[in-house]
Amino acid sequence: MAKHNSENVMTIDDLALYLKLSKSTLYKLAVQGKLPGQKVGRHWRFHKDAIDAWLKTSLACGNEDPELRRV
């Protein structure tokens, strides 16, 4: 079983810094199910590995979301 530490789990603030996107864009993508994440209570959490895989898949396959093109 893989170990998960707190550095692998990001908040919306962490993710905004990591991806250099606005929090509002990230919330929108997460709510629409276009961004891999989990809502825990009122807060979203994102696994870095899942985000990295999402970026590779989305951008490599040309499935880039229009929200990301504006950045």
Short mmCIF file of N, CA, C and O in Angstrom, two decimals:
data_model
loop_
_atom_site.label_atom_id
_atom_site.label_comp_id
_atom_site.label_asym_id
_atom_site.label_seq_id
_atom_site.Cartn_x
_atom_site.Cartn_y
_atom_site.Cartn_z
N MET A 1 0.84 -1.19 0.00
CA MET A 1 0.00 0.00 0.00
C MET A 1 0.88 1.25 0.00
O MET A 1 1.84 1.34 0.74
N ALA A 2 0.55 2.18 -0.87
CA ALA A 2 1.33 3.42 -0.98
C ALA A 2 1.07 4.32 0.21
O ALA A 2 -0.05 4.41 0.70
N LYS A 3 2.11 4.97 0.64
CA LYS A 3 1.97 5.93 1.74
C LYS A 3 1.52 7.27 1.18
O LYS A 3 1.97 7.70 0.12
N HIS A 4 0.60 7.88 1.87
CA HIS A 4 0.15 9.23 1.50
C HIS A 4 0.49 10.16 2.64
O HIS A 4 0.18 9.90 3.78
N ASN A 5 1.17 11.23 2.31
CA ASN A 5 1.44 12.21 3.35
C ASN A 5 0.73 13.50 3.01
O ASN A 5 0.15 13.65 1.94
N SER A 6 0.78 14.43 3.91
CA SER A 6 0.03 15.67 3.73
C SER A 6 0.51 16.49 2.53
O SER A 6 -0.23 17.32 2.02
N GLU A 7 1.72 16.24 2.04
CA GLU A 7 2.20 16.97 0.88
C GLU A 7 1.53 16.50 -0.41
O GLU A 7 1.54 17.20 -1.41
N ASN A 8 0.95 15.30 -0.38
CA ASN A 8 0.27 14.78 -1.57
C ASN A 8 -1.17 15.24 -1.66
O ASN A 8 -1.80 15.08 -2.70
N VAL A 9 -1.70 15.77 -0.59
CA VAL A 9 -3.08 16.25 -0.57
C VAL A 9 -3.05 17.78 -0.53
O VAL A 9 -2.40 18.37 0.32
N MET A 10 -3.76 18.38 -1.48
CA MET A 10 -3.73 19.83 -1.60
C MET A 10 -5.11 20.43 -1.35
O MET A 10 -6.13 19.82 -1.69
N THR A 11 -5.12 21.60 -0.78
CA THR A 11 -6.35 22.39 -0.64
C THR A 11 -6.55 23.17 -1.93
O THR A 11 -5.68 23.18 -2.82
N ILE A 12 -7.65 23.85 -2.04
CA ILE A 12 -7.91 24.68 -3.22
C ILE A 12 -6.86 25.79 -3.34
O ILE A 12 -6.43 26.13 -4.44
N ASP A 13 -6.41 26.32 -2.21
CA ASP A 13 -5.37 27.35 -2.23
C ASP A 13 -4.05 26.78 -2.76
O ASP A 13 -3.38 27.41 -3.58
N ASP A 14 -3.68 25.58 -2.26
CA ASP A 14 -2.47 24.92 -2.73
C ASP A 14 -2.54 24.67 -4.23
O ASP A 14 -1.58 24.91 -4.96
N LEU A 15 -3.69 24.17 -4.67
CA LEU A 15 -3.87 23.83 -6.08
C LEU A 15 -3.82 25.07 -6.97
O LEU A 15 -3.24 25.04 -8.06
N ALA A 16 -4.40 26.16 -6.51
CA ALA A 16 -4.36 27.41 -7.27
C ALA A 16 -2.92 27.88 -7.48
O ALA A 16 -2.55 28.30 -8.58
N LEU A 17 -2.11 27.76 -6.46
CA LEU A 17 -0.69 28.13 -6.59
C LEU A 17 0.04 27.16 -7.51
O LEU A 17 0.83 27.57 -8.36
N TYR A 18 -0.23 25.88 -7.34
CA TYR A 18 0.43 24.84 -8.12
C TYR A 18 0.13 24.96 -9.61
O TYR A 18 1.03 24.88 -10.44
N LEU A 19 -1.13 25.19 -9.95
CA LEU A 19 -1.54 25.26 -11.35
C LEU A 19 -1.54 26.69 -11.91
O LEU A 19 -1.75 26.88 -13.11
N LYS A 20 -1.35 27.66 -11.03
CA LYS A 20 -1.38 29.07 -11.42
C LYS A 20 -2.71 29.43 -12.08
O LYS A 20 -2.77 30.05 -13.14
N LEU A 21 -3.78 28.98 -11.43
CA LEU A 21 -5.14 29.27 -11.86
C LEU A 21 -5.90 29.90 -10.71
O LEU A 21 -5.54 29.72 -9.54
N SER A 22 -6.96 30.61 -11.03
CA SER A 22 -7.77 31.22 -9.98
C SER A 22 -8.56 30.15 -9.24
O SER A 22 -8.91 29.10 -9.81
N LYS A 23 -8.86 30.43 -7.99
CA LYS A 23 -9.67 29.50 -7.20
C LYS A 23 -11.06 29.36 -7.79
O LYS A 23 -11.62 28.27 -7.80
N SER A 24 -11.61 30.44 -8.34
CA SER A 24 -12.95 30.35 -8.91
C SER A 24 -12.98 29.39 -10.11
O SER A 24 -13.93 28.62 -10.27
N THR A 25 -11.95 29.41 -10.94
CA THR A 25 -11.87 28.48 -12.06
C THR A 25 -11.77 27.05 -11.55
O THR A 25 -12.44 26.15 -12.06
N LEU A 26 -10.96 26.83 -10.53
CA LEU A 26 -10.79 25.48 -9.98
C LEU A 26 -12.08 24.98 -9.33
O LEU A 26 -12.44 23.81 -9.52
N TYR A 27 -12.76 25.84 -8.59
CA TYR A 27 -14.05 25.44 -7.99
C TYR A 27 -15.03 25.04 -9.10
O TYR A 27 -15.71 24.02 -8.99
N LYS A 28 -15.09 25.83 -10.15
CA LYS A 28 -16.01 25.55 -11.24
C LYS A 28 -15.71 24.19 -11.87
O LYS A 28 -16.61 23.38 -12.10
N LEU A 29 -14.44 23.93 -12.16
CA LEU A 29 -14.05 22.66 -12.76
C LEU A 29 -14.32 21.49 -11.82
O LEU A 29 -14.77 20.42 -12.26
N ALA A 30 -14.07 21.68 -10.54
CA ALA A 30 -14.30 20.61 -9.55
C ALA A 30 -15.78 20.28 -9.44
O ALA A 30 -16.17 19.11 -9.45
N VAL A 31 -16.61 21.29 -9.34
CA VAL A 31 -18.06 21.09 -9.22
C VAL A 31 -18.61 20.40 -10.46
O VAL A 31 -19.50 19.54 -10.36
N GLN A 32 -18.08 20.72 -11.62
CA GLN A 32 -18.52 20.10 -12.87
C GLN A 32 -17.97 18.69 -13.06
O GLN A 32 -18.32 18.01 -14.01
N GLY A 33 -17.09 18.27 -12.16
CA GLY A 33 -16.50 16.93 -12.26
C GLY A 33 -15.39 16.83 -13.29
O GLY A 33 -14.98 15.74 -13.66
N LYS A 34 -14.88 17.96 -13.73
CA LYS A 34 -13.81 17.98 -14.73
C LYS A 34 -12.42 17.95 -14.11
O LYS A 34 -11.43 17.78 -14.81
N LEU A 35 -12.35 18.14 -12.82
CA LEU A 35 -11.09 18.17 -12.09
C LEU A 35 -11.15 17.10 -11.01
O LEU A 35 -12.12 17.06 -10.25
N PRO A 36 -10.16 16.21 -10.95
CA PRO A 36 -10.21 15.15 -9.95
C PRO A 36 -10.00 15.68 -8.53
O PRO A 36 -8.95 16.22 -8.22
N GLY A 37 -11.02 15.56 -7.74
CA GLY A 37 -10.95 16.02 -6.36
C GLY A 37 -12.09 15.45 -5.55
O GLY A 37 -13.01 14.83 -6.11
N GLN A 38 -12.04 15.66 -4.26
CA GLN A 38 -13.08 15.18 -3.36
C GLN A 38 -13.50 16.32 -2.45
O GLN A 38 -12.67 17.08 -1.98
N LYS A 39 -14.78 16.38 -2.23
CA LYS A 39 -15.29 17.36 -1.29
C LYS A 39 -15.40 16.68 0.06
O LYS A 39 -16.02 15.63 0.20
N VAL A 40 -14.76 17.26 1.06
CA VAL A 40 -14.79 16.75 2.42
C VAL A 40 -15.49 17.82 3.25
O VAL A 40 -14.91 18.87 3.53
N GLY A 41 -16.74 17.57 3.58
CA GLY A 41 -17.53 18.61 4.24
C GLY A 41 -17.75 19.74 3.25
O GLY A 41 -18.25 19.53 2.16
N ARG A 42 -17.30 20.92 3.64
CA ARG A 42 -17.43 22.08 2.74
C ARG A 42 -16.15 22.37 1.97
O ARG A 42 -16.06 23.35 1.24
N HIS A 43 -15.13 21.55 2.17
CA HIS A 43 -13.81 21.83 1.60
C HIS A 43 -13.42 20.80 0.54
O HIS A 43 -13.71 19.62 0.68
N TRP A 44 -12.74 21.26 -0.49
CA TRP A 44 -12.24 20.38 -1.54
C TRP A 44 -10.81 19.97 -1.22
O TRP A 44 -10.03 20.76 -0.69
N ARG A 45 -10.49 18.72 -1.56
CA ARG A 45 -9.14 18.20 -1.41
C ARG A 45 -8.75 17.52 -2.72
O ARG A 45 -9.57 16.90 -3.39
N PHE A 46 -7.47 17.67 -3.09
CA PHE A 46 -6.97 17.17 -4.35
C PHE A 46 -5.67 16.41 -4.13
O PHE A 46 -4.78 16.91 -3.43
N HIS A 47 -5.57 15.22 -4.72
CA HIS A 47 -4.32 14.44 -4.64
C HIS A 47 -3.41 14.91 -5.76
O HIS A 47 -3.82 14.95 -6.94
N LYS A 48 -2.19 15.26 -5.42
CA LYS A 48 -1.24 15.77 -6.40
C LYS A 48 -1.04 14.80 -7.55
O LYS A 48 -1.00 15.20 -8.72
N ASP A 49 -0.92 13.52 -7.27
CA ASP A 49 -0.71 12.52 -8.33
C ASP A 49 -1.88 12.51 -9.31
O ASP A 49 -1.69 12.40 -10.52
N ALA A 50 -3.10 12.63 -8.80
CA ALA A 50 -4.29 12.64 -9.66
C ALA A 50 -4.31 13.91 -10.52
O ALA A 50 -4.69 13.86 -11.69
N ILE A 51 -3.92 15.02 -9.94
CA ILE A 51 -3.87 16.29 -10.68
C ILE A 51 -2.83 16.20 -11.79
O ILE A 51 -3.08 16.61 -12.92
N ASP A 52 -1.65 15.67 -11.47
CA ASP A 52 -0.60 15.53 -12.47
C ASP A 52 -1.05 14.63 -13.62
O ASP A 52 -0.83 14.95 -14.80
N ALA A 53 -1.71 13.53 -13.30
CA ALA A 53 -2.22 12.61 -14.33
C ALA A 53 -3.29 13.29 -15.17
O ALA A 53 -3.33 13.14 -16.39
N TRP A 54 -4.18 14.05 -14.51
CA TRP A 54 -5.23 14.79 -15.21
C TRP A 54 -4.63 15.79 -16.20
O TRP A 54 -5.08 15.90 -17.33
N LEU A 55 -3.60 16.50 -15.76
CA LEU A 55 -2.94 17.47 -16.64
C LEU A 55 -2.35 16.78 -17.86
O LEU A 55 -2.56 17.23 -18.99
N LYS A 56 -1.63 15.69 -17.64
CA LYS A 56 -1.01 14.97 -18.75
C LYS A 56 -2.05 14.46 -19.73
O LYS A 56 -1.92 14.60 -20.93
N THR A 57 -3.10 13.85 -19.20
CA THR A 57 -4.15 13.28 -20.05
C THR A 57 -4.93 14.36 -20.78
O THR A 57 -5.13 14.27 -21.98
N SER A 58 -5.35 15.37 -20.07
CA SER A 58 -6.16 16.43 -20.67
C SER A 58 -5.42 17.18 -21.76
O SER A 58 -5.96 17.43 -22.83
N LEU A 59 -4.20 17.52 -21.49
CA LEU A 59 -3.45 18.33 -22.44
C LEU A 59 -2.91 17.48 -23.60
O LEU A 59 -2.91 17.93 -24.73
N ALA A 60 -2.50 16.25 -23.33
CA ALA A 60 -1.95 15.39 -24.37
C ALA A 60 -3.02 14.94 -25.36
O ALA A 60 -2.77 14.80 -26.54
N CYS A 61 -4.25 14.75 -24.87
CA CYS A 61 -5.34 14.27 -25.72
C CYS A 61 -6.11 15.40 -26.37
O CYS A 61 -7.08 15.16 -27.08
N GLY A 62 -5.74 16.62 -26.09
CA GLY A 62 -6.45 17.76 -26.66
C GLY A 62 -7.80 18.00 -26.01
O GLY A 62 -8.64 18.66 -26.58
N ASN A 63 -8.00 17.44 -24.82
CA ASN A 63 -9.26 17.61 -24.10
C ASN A 63 -9.21 18.81 -23.16
O ASN A 63 -9.88 18.84 -22.15
N GLU A 64 -8.44 19.77 -23.50
CA GLU A 64 -8.28 20.94 -22.65
C GLU A 64 -9.61 21.66 -22.50
O GLU A 64 -10.31 21.92 -23.47
N ASP A 65 -9.95 21.97 -21.29
CA ASP A 65 -11.19 22.67 -21.00
C ASP A 65 -11.06 24.13 -21.44
O ASP A 65 -10.01 24.74 -21.28
N PRO A 66 -12.13 24.71 -22.00
CA PRO A 66 -12.08 26.14 -22.40
C PRO A 66 -11.68 27.06 -21.26
O PRO A 66 -11.06 28.10 -21.48
N GLU A 67 -12.02 26.70 -20.03
CA GLU A 67 -11.64 27.53 -18.87
C GLU A 67 -10.12 27.63 -18.77
O GLU A 67 -9.59 28.63 -18.34
N LEU A 68 -9.41 26.57 -19.16
CA LEU A 68 -7.96 26.58 -19.04
C LEU A 68 -7.29 27.34 -20.18
O LEU A 68 -6.19 27.82 -20.03
N ARG A 69 -7.96 27.47 -21.30
CA ARG A 69 -7.39 28.20 -22.43
C ARG A 69 -7.29 29.69 -22.17
O ARG A 69 -6.49 30.38 -22.78
N ARG A 70 -8.13 30.20 -21.27
CA ARG A 70 -8.14 31.64 -21.00
C ARG A 70 -6.96 32.07 -20.15
O ARG A 70 -6.70 33.25 -20.01
N VAL A 71 -6.26 31.12 -19.56
CA VAL A 71 -5.18 31.46 -18.63
C VAL A 71 -3.94 31.83 -19.40
O VAL A 71 -3.63 31.35 -20.42
#
